[in-house]
PDB file of C-alpha atoms in Angstrom:
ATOM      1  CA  UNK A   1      -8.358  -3.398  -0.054  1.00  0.00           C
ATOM      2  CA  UNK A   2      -7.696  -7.284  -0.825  1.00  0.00           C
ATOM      3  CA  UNK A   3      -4.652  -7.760  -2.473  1.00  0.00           C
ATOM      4  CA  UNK A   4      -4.925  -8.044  -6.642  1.00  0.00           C
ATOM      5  CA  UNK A   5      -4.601 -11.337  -7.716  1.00  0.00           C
ATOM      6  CA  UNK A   6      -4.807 -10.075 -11.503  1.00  0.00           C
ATOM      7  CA  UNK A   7      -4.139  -6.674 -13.282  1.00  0.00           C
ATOM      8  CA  UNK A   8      -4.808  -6.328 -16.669  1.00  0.00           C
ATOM      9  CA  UNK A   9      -2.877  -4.090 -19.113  1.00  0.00           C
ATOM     10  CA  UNK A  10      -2.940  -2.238 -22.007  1.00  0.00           C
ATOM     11  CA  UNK A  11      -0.756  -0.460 -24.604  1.00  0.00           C
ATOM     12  CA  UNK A  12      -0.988   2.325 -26.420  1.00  0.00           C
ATOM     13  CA  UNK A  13      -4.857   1.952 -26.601  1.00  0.00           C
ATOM     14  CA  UNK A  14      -5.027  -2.057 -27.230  1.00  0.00           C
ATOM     15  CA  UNK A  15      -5.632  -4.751 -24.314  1.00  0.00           C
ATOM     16  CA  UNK A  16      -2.127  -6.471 -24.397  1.00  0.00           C
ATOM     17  CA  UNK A  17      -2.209  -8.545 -21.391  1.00  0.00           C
ATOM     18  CA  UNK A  18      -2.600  -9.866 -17.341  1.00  0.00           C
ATOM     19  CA  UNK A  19      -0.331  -9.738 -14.455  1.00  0.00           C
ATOM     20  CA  UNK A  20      -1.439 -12.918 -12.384  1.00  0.00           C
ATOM     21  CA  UNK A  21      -0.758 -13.313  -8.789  1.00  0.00           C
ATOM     22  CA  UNK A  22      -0.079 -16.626  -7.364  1.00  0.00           C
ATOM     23  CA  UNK A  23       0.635 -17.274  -4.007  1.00  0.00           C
ATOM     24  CA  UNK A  24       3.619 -14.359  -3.727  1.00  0.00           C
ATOM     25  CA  UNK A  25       4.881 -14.872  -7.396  1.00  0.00           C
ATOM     26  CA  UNK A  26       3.636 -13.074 -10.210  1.00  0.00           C
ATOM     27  CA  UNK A  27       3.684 -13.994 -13.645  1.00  0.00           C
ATOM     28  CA  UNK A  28       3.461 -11.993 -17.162  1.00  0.00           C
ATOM     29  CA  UNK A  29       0.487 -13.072 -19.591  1.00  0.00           C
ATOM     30  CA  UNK A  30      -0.102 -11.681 -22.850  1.00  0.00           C
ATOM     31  CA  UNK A  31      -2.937 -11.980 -24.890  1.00  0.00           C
ATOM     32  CA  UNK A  32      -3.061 -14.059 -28.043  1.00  0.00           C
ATOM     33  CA  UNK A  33      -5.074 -11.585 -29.953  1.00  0.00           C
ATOM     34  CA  UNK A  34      -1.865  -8.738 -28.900  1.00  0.00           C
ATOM     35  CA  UNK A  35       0.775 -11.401 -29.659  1.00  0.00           C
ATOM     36  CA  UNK A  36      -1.008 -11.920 -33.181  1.00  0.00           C
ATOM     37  CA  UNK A  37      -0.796  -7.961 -34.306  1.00  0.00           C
ATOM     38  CA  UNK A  38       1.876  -6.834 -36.354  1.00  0.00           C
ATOM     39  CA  UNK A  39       2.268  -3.888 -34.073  1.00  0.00           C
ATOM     40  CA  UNK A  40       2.800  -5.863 -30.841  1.00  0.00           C
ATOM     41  CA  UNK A  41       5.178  -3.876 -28.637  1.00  0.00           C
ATOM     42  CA  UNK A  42       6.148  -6.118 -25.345  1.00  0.00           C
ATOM     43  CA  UNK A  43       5.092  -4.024 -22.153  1.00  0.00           C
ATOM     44  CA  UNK A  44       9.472  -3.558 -20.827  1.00  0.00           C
ATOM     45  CA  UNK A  45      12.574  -5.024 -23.056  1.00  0.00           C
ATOM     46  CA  UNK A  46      12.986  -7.065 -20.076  1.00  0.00           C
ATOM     47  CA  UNK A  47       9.771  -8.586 -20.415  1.00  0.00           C
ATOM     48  CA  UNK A  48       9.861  -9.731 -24.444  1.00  0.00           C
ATOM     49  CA  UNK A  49       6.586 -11.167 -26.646  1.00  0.00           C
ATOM     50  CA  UNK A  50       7.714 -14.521 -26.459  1.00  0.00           C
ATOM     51  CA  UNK A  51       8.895 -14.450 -22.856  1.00  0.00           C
ATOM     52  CA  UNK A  52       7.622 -17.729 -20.277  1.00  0.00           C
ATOM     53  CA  UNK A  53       5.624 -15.917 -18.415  1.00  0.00           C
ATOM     54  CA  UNK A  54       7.075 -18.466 -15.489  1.00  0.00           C
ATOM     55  CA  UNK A  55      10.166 -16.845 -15.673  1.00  0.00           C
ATOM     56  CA  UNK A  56       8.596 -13.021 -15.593  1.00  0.00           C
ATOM     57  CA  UNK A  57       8.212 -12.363 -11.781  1.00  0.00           C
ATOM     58  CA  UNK A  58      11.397 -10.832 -11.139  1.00  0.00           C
ATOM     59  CA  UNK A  59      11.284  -8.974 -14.333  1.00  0.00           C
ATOM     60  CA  UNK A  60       7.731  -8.003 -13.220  1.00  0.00           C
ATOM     61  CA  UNK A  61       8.991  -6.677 -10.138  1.00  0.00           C
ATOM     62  CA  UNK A  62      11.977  -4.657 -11.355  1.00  0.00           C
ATOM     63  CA  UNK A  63       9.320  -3.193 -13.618  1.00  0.00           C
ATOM     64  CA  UNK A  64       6.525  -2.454 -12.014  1.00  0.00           C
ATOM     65  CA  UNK A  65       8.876  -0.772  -9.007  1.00  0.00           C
ATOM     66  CA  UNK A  66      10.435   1.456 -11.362  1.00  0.00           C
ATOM     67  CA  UNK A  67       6.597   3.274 -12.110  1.00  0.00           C
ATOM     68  CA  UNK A  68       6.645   4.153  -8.563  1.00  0.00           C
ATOM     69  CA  UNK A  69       8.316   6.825  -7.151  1.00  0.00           C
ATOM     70  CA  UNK A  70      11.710   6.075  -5.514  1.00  0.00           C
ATOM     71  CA  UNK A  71      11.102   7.394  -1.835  1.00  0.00           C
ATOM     72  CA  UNK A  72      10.068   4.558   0.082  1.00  0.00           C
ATOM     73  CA  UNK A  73       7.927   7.522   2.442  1.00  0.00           C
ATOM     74  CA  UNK A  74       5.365   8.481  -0.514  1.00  0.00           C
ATOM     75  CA  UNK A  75       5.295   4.980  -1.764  1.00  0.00           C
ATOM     76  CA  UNK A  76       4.127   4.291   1.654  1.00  0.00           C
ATOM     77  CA  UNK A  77       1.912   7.132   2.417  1.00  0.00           C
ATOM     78  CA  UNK A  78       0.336   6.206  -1.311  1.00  0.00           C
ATOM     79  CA  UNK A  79      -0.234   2.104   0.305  1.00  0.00           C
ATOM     80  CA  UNK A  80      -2.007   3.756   3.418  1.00  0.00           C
ATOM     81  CA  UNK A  81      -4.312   6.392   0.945  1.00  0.00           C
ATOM     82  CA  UNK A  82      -5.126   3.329  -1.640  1.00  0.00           C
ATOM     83  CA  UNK A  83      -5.517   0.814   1.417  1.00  0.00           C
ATOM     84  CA  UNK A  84      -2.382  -1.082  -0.428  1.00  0.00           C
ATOM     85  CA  UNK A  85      -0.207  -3.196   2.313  1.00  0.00           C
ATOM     86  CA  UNK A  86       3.243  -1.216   2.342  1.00  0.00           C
ATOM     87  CA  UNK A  87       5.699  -2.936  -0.191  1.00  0.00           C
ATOM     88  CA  UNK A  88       2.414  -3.808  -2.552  1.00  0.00           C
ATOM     89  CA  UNK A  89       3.711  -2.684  -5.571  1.00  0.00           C
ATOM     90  CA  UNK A  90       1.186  -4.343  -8.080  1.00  0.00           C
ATOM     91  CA  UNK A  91      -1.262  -3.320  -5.898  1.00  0.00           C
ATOM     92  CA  UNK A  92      -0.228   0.389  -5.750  1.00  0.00           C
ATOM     93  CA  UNK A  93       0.497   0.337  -9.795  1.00  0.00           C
ATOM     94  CA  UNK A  94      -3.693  -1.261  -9.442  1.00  0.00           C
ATOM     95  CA  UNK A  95      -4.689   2.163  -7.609  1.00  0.00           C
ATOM     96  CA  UNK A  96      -2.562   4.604  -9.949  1.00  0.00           C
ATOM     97  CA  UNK A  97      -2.797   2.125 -12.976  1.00  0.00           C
ATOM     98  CA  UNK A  98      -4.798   4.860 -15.223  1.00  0.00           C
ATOM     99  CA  UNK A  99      -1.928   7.810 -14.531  1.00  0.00           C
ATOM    100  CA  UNK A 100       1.722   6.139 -15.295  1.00  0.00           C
ATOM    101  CA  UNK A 101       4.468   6.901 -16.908  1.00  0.00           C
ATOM    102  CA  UNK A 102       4.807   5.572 -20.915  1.00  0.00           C
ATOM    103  CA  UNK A 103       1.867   4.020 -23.398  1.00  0.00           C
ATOM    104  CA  UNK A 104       0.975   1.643 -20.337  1.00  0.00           C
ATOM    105  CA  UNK A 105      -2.403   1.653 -18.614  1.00  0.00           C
ATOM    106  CA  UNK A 106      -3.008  -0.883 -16.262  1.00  0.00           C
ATOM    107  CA  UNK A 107      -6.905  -1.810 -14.805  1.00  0.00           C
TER     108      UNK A 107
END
């Protein structure tokens, strides 16, 4: 599998934004039309509405690491099953995106 360059998300039923890879940083991107609800939840606390999203990729990181489980063995036998390089983690939340934790779906 080529490595995802973006993965969209959504919360609690409503598109809410993109996780962009560029070069080996990623960045958080939401939408206008979320940011414009009243509702608007951001996707972590550490990763707030009116965040730059060129300040997100650690954030992104922490995050997206914590939705996977904590023993580096399944996280790797899950990389070779999903054809994710080992360590991939937006690629392996791309392959499970649909069955995470929390309101989050990710596609």
């Amino acid at each position: 599998m080529a490595a995802i360059k973006r993965l969209a998300f959504g919360l609690y039923g409503k598109r809410a934004g993109v996780i962009v890879r560029d070069g080996g940083r990623r960045r958080l991107e939401y939408d206008r039309k979320y940011l414009d609800q009243r509702d608007a939840t951001p996707l972590s606390l550490s990763l707030p509405l009116n965040v730059d999203p060129a300040q997100t990729d650690r954030a992104i990181g922490a995050y997206l690491a914590g939705l996977l489980p904590d023993h580096q063995e399944v996280r790797d036998r899950w990389a070779s099953r999903h054809r994710v390089k080992p360590g991939d983690e937006l690629g392996l939340v791309a392959a499970i995106g649909l069955d995470t934790a929390g309101g989050a779906l990710f596609a």
